[in-house]
mmCIF file of C-alpha atoms and ligand atoms in Angstrom:
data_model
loop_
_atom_site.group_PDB
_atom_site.id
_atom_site.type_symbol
_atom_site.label_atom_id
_atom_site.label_comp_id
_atom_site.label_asym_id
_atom_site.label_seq_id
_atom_site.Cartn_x
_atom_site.Cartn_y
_atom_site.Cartn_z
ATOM 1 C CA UNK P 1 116.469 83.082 97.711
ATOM 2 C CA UNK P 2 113.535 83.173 95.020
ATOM 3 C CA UNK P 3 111.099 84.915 97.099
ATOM 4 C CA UNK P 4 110.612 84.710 100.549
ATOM 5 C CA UNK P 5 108.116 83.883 103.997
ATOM 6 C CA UNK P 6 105.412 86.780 104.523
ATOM 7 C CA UNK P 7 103.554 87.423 108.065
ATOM 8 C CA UNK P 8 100.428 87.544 105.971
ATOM 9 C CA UNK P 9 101.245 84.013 104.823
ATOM 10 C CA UNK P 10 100.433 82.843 108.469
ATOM 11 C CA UNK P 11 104.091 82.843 109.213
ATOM 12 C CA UNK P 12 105.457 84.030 112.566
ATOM 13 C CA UNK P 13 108.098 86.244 112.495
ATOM 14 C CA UNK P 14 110.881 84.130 113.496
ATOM 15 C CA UNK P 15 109.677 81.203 110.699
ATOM 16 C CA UNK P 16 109.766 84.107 108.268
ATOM 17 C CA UNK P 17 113.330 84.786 108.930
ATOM 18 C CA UNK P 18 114.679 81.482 109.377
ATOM 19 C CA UNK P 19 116.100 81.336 106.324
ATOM 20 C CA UNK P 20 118.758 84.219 106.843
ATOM 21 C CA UNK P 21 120.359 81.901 109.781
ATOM 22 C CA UNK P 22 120.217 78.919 107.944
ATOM 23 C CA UNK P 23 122.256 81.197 105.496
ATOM 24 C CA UNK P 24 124.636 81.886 108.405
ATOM 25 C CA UNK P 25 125.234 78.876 109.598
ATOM 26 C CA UNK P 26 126.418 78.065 105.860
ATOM 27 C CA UNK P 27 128.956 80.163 105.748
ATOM 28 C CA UNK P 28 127.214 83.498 104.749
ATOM 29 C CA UNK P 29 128.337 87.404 105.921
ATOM 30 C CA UNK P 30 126.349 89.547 103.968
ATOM 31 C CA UNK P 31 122.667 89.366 103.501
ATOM 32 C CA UNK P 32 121.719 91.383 100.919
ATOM 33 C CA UNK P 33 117.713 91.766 100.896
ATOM 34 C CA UNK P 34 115.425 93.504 97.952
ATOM 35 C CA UNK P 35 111.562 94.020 98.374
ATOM 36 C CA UNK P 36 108.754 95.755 96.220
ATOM 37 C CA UNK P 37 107.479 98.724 98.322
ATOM 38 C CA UNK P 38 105.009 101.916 98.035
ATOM 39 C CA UNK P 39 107.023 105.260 97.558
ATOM 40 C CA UNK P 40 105.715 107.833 99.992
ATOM 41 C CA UNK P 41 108.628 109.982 99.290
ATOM 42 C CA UNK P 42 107.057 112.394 96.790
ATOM 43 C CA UNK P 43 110.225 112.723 94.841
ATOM 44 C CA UNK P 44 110.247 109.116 94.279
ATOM 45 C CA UNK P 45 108.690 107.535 91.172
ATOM 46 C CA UNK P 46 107.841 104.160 90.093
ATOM 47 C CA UNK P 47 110.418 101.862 89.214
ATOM 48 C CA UNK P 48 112.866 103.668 91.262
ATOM 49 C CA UNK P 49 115.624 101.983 93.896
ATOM 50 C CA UNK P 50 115.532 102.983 97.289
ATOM 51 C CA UNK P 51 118.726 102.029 99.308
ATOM 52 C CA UNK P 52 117.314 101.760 102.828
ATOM 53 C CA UNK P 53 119.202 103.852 105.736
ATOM 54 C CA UNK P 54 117.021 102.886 107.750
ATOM 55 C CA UNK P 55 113.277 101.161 108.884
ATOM 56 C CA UNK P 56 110.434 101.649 111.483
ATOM 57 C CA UNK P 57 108.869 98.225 111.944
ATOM 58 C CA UNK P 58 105.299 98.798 113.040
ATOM 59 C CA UNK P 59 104.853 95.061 114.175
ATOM 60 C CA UNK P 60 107.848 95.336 116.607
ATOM 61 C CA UNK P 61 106.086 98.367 118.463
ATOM 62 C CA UNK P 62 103.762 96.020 119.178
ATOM 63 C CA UNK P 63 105.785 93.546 120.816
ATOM 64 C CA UNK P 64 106.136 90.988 117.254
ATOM 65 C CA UNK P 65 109.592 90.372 116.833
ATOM 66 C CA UNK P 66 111.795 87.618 115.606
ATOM 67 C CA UNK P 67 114.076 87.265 118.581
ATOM 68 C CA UNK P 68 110.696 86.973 120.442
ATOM 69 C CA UNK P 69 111.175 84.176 123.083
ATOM 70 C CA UNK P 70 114.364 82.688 124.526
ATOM 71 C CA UNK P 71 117.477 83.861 123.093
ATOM 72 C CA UNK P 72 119.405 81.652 121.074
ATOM 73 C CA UNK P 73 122.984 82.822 122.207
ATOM 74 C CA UNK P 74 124.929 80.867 120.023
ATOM 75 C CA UNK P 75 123.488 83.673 117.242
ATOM 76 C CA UNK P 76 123.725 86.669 119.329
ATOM 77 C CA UNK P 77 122.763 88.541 122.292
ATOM 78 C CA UNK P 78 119.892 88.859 123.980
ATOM 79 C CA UNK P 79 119.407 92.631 123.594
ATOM 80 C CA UNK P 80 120.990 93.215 120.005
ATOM 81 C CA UNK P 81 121.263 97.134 119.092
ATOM 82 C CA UNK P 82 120.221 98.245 115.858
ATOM 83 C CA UNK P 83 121.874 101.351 115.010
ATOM 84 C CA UNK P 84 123.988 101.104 111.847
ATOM 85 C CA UNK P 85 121.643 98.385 110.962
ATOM 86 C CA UNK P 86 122.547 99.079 107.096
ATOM 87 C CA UNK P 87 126.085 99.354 106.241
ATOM 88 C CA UNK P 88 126.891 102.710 105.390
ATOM 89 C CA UNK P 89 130.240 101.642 103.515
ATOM 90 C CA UNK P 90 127.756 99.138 101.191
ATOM 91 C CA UNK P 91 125.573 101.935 100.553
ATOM 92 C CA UNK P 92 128.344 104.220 99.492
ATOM 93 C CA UNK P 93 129.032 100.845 97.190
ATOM 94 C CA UNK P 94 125.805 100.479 95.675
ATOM 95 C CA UNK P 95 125.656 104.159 94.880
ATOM 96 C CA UNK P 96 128.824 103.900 93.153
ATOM 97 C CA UNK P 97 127.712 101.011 91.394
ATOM 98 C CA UNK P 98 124.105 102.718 89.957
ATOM 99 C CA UNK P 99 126.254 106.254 89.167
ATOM 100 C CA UNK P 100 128.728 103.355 87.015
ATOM 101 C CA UNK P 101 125.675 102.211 85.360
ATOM 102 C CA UNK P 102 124.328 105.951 84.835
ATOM 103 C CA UNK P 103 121.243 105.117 86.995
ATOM 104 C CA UNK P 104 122.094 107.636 89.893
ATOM 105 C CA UNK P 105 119.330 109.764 89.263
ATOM 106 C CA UNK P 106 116.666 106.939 90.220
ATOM 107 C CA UNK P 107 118.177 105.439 93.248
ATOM 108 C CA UNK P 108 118.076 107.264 96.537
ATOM 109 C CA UNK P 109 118.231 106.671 100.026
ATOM 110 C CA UNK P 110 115.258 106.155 102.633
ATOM 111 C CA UNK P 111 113.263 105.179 105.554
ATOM 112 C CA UNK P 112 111.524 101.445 104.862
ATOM 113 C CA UNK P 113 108.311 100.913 107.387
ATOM 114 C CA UNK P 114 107.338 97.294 107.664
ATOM 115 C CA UNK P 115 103.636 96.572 108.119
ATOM 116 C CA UNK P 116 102.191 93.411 108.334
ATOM 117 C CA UNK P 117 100.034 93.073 105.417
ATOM 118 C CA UNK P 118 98.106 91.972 103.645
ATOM 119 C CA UNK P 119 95.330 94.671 102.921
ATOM 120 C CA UNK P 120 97.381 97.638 101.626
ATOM 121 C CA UNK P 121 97.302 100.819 103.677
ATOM 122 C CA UNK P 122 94.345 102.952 104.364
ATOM 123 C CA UNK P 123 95.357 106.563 103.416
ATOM 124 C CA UNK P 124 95.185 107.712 107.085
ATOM 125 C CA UNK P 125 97.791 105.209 107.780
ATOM 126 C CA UNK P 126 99.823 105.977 105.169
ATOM 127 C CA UNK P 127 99.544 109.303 106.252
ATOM 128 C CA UNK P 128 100.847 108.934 109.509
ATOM 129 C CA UNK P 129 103.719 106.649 108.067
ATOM 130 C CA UNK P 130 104.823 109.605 105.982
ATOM 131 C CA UNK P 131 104.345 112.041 109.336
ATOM 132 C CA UNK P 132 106.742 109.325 110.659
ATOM 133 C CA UNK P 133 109.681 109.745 108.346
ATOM 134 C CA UNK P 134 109.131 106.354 106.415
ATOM 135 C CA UNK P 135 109.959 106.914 102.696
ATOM 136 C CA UNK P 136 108.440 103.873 101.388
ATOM 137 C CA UNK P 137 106.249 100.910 102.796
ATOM 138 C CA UNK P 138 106.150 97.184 102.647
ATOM 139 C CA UNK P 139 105.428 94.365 104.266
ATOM 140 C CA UNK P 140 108.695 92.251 104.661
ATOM 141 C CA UNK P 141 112.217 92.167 105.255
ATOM 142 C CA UNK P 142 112.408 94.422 108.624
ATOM 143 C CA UNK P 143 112.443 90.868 110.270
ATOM 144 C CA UNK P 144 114.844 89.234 108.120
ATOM 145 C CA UNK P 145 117.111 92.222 108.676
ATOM 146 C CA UNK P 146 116.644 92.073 112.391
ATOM 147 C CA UNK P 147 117.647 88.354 112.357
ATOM 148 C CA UNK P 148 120.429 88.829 110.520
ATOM 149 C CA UNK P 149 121.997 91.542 112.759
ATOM 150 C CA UNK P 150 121.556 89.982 115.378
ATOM 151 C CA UNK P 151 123.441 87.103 113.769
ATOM 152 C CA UNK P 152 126.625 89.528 113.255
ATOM 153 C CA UNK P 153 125.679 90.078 109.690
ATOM 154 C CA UNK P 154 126.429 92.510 107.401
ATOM 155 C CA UNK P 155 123.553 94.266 105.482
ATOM 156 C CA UNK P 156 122.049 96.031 102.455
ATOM 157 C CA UNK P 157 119.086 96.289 101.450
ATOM 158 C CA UNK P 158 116.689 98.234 99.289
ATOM 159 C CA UNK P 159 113.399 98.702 97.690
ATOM 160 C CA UNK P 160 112.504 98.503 94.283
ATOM 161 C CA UNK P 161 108.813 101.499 94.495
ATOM 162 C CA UNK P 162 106.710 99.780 92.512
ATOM 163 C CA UNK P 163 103.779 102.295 93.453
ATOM 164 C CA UNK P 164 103.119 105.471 94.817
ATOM 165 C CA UNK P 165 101.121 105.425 98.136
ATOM 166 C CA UNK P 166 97.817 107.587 97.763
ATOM 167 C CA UNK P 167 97.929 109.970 100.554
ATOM 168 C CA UNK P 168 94.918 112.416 99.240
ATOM 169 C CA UNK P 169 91.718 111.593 99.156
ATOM 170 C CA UNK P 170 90.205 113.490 95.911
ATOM 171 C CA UNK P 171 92.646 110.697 93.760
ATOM 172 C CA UNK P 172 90.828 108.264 92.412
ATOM 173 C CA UNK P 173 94.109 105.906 91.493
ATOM 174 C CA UNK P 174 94.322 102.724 93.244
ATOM 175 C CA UNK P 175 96.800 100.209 94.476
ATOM 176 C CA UNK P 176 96.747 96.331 93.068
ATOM 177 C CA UNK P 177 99.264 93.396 93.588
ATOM 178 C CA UNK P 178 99.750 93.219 89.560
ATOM 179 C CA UNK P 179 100.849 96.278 89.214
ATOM 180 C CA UNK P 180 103.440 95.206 92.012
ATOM 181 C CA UNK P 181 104.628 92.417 90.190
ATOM 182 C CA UNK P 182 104.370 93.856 86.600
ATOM 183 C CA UNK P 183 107.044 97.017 87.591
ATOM 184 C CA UNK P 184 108.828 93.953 89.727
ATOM 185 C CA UNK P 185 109.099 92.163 86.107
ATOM 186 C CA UNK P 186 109.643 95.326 84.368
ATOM 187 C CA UNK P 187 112.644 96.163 86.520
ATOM 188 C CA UNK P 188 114.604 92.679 86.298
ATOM 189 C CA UNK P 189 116.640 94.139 83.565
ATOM 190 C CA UNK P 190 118.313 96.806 86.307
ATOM 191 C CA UNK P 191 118.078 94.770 89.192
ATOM 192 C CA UNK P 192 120.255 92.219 88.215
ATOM 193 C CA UNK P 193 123.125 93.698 86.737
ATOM 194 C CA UNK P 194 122.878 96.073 89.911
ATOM 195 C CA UNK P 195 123.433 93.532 92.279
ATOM 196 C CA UNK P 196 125.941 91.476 90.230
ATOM 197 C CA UNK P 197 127.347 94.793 90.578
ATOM 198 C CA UNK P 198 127.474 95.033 94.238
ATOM 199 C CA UNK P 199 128.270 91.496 95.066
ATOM 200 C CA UNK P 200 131.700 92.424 92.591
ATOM 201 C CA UNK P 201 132.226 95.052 94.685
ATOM 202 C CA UNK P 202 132.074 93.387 98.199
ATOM 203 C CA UNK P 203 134.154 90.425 96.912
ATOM 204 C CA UNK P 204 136.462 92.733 95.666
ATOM 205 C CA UNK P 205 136.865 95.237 98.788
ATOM 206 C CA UNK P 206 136.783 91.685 100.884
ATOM 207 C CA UNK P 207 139.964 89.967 98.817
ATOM 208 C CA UNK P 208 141.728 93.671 99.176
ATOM 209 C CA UNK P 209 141.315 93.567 102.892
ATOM 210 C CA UNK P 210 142.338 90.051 103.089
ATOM 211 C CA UNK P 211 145.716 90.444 101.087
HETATM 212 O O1 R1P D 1 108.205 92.828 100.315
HETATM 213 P P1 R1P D 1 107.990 91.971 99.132
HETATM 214 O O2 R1P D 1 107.763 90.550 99.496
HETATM 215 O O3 R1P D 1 109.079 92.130 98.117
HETATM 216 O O4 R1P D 1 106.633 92.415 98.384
HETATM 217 C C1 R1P D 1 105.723 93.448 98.641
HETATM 218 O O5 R1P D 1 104.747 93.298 97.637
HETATM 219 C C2 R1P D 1 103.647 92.497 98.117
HETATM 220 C C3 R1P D 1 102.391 93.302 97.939
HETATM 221 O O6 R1P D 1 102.148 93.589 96.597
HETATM 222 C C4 R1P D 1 103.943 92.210 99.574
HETATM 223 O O7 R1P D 1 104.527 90.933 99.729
HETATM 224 C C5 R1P D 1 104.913 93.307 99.918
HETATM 225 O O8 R1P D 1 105.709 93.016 101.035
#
């Protein structure tokens, strides 16, 4: 997809990830999702890749979810767990893939939180995301992942920091959308080959198994 539905558009959740069953019902396994996202993981830095293990979706706490309203069986249950959400075995993958590229150094592992946008976060509530265990922050893709589990899906996904969350308040640095989109630009030249990469890799492990 070139971009994607926000919540903050006006969206609900379940418009915002309609797109990931329409790419199930055209044939599609994998979903693999990318998003631009504050680093709160201080050993993170800006145009780093974090491979997400993991998210805490503050609009679901609430009671906003996708699968809100009557299940539609015919895509999955009614009560869908999410442990394993992200595919450990695709993780290994795209680790192998940056260390093949010599970019193992800037991609790590985290916890995404999803918040629903679209002021950025007040540095209490960053705070408490960090006290949380979320590594980085955005305000996407939670849902779409959520969909797409639920629709027997297999996923990766990860987050391109384009921005370290301020969590003190004698900084005087700020946060701005351009700066979101300039690293996003900046970073095109990795991300690509890194997920041509990946997609290789999945093709090839899926014709292996199929032989
Ligand atoms: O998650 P994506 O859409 O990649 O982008 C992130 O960047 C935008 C804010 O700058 C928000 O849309 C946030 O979610």
């Amino acid at each position: 997809m070139q971009g994607r539905f926000h919540y903050y558009e006006g969206y609900p959740l379940w418009k915002c990830a309609m797109p990931v069953r329409v790419m199930r019902l055209l044939g599609a396994t994998h979903l693999i999702a990318s998003n631009a996202a504050g680093g709160l993981n201080k050993c993170y830095k800006v145009g780093d890749i974090m491979l997400i293990k993991d998210h805490i979706n503050m609009l679901g706490f609430g009671g906003n979810n996708p699968l809100r309203g009557p299940n539609e069986s015919r895509f999955g249950p009614r009560f869908p767990s999410m442990y394993g959400v992200y595919n450990k075995n695709i993780i290994q993958t795209a680790k192998r893939c940056a260390a093949e590229e010599g970019w193992g150094d800037m991609v790590h592992e985290g916890v995404y939180s999803c918040v629903g946008g679209p002021n950025f976060e007040t540095i209490a509530e960053l705070r408490m995301l960090e006290l949380l265990g979320a590594d980085a922050v955005g305000m996407s893709t939670a849902h779409e992942v959520i969909i797409a589990t639920h629709c027997g899906m297999t996923v990766l996904a990860f987050s391109l920091i384009t921005d370290m969350c301020i969590t003190d308040y004698e900084t005087d640095d700020d946060v701005n959308h351009e700066e979101v989109l300039s690293v996003g630009k900046k970073s095109e030249k990795v991300l690509k080959p890194f997920v041509t990469r990946i997609v290789d890799s999945i093709a090839n492990q899926l014709q292996s198994k199929s032989c």
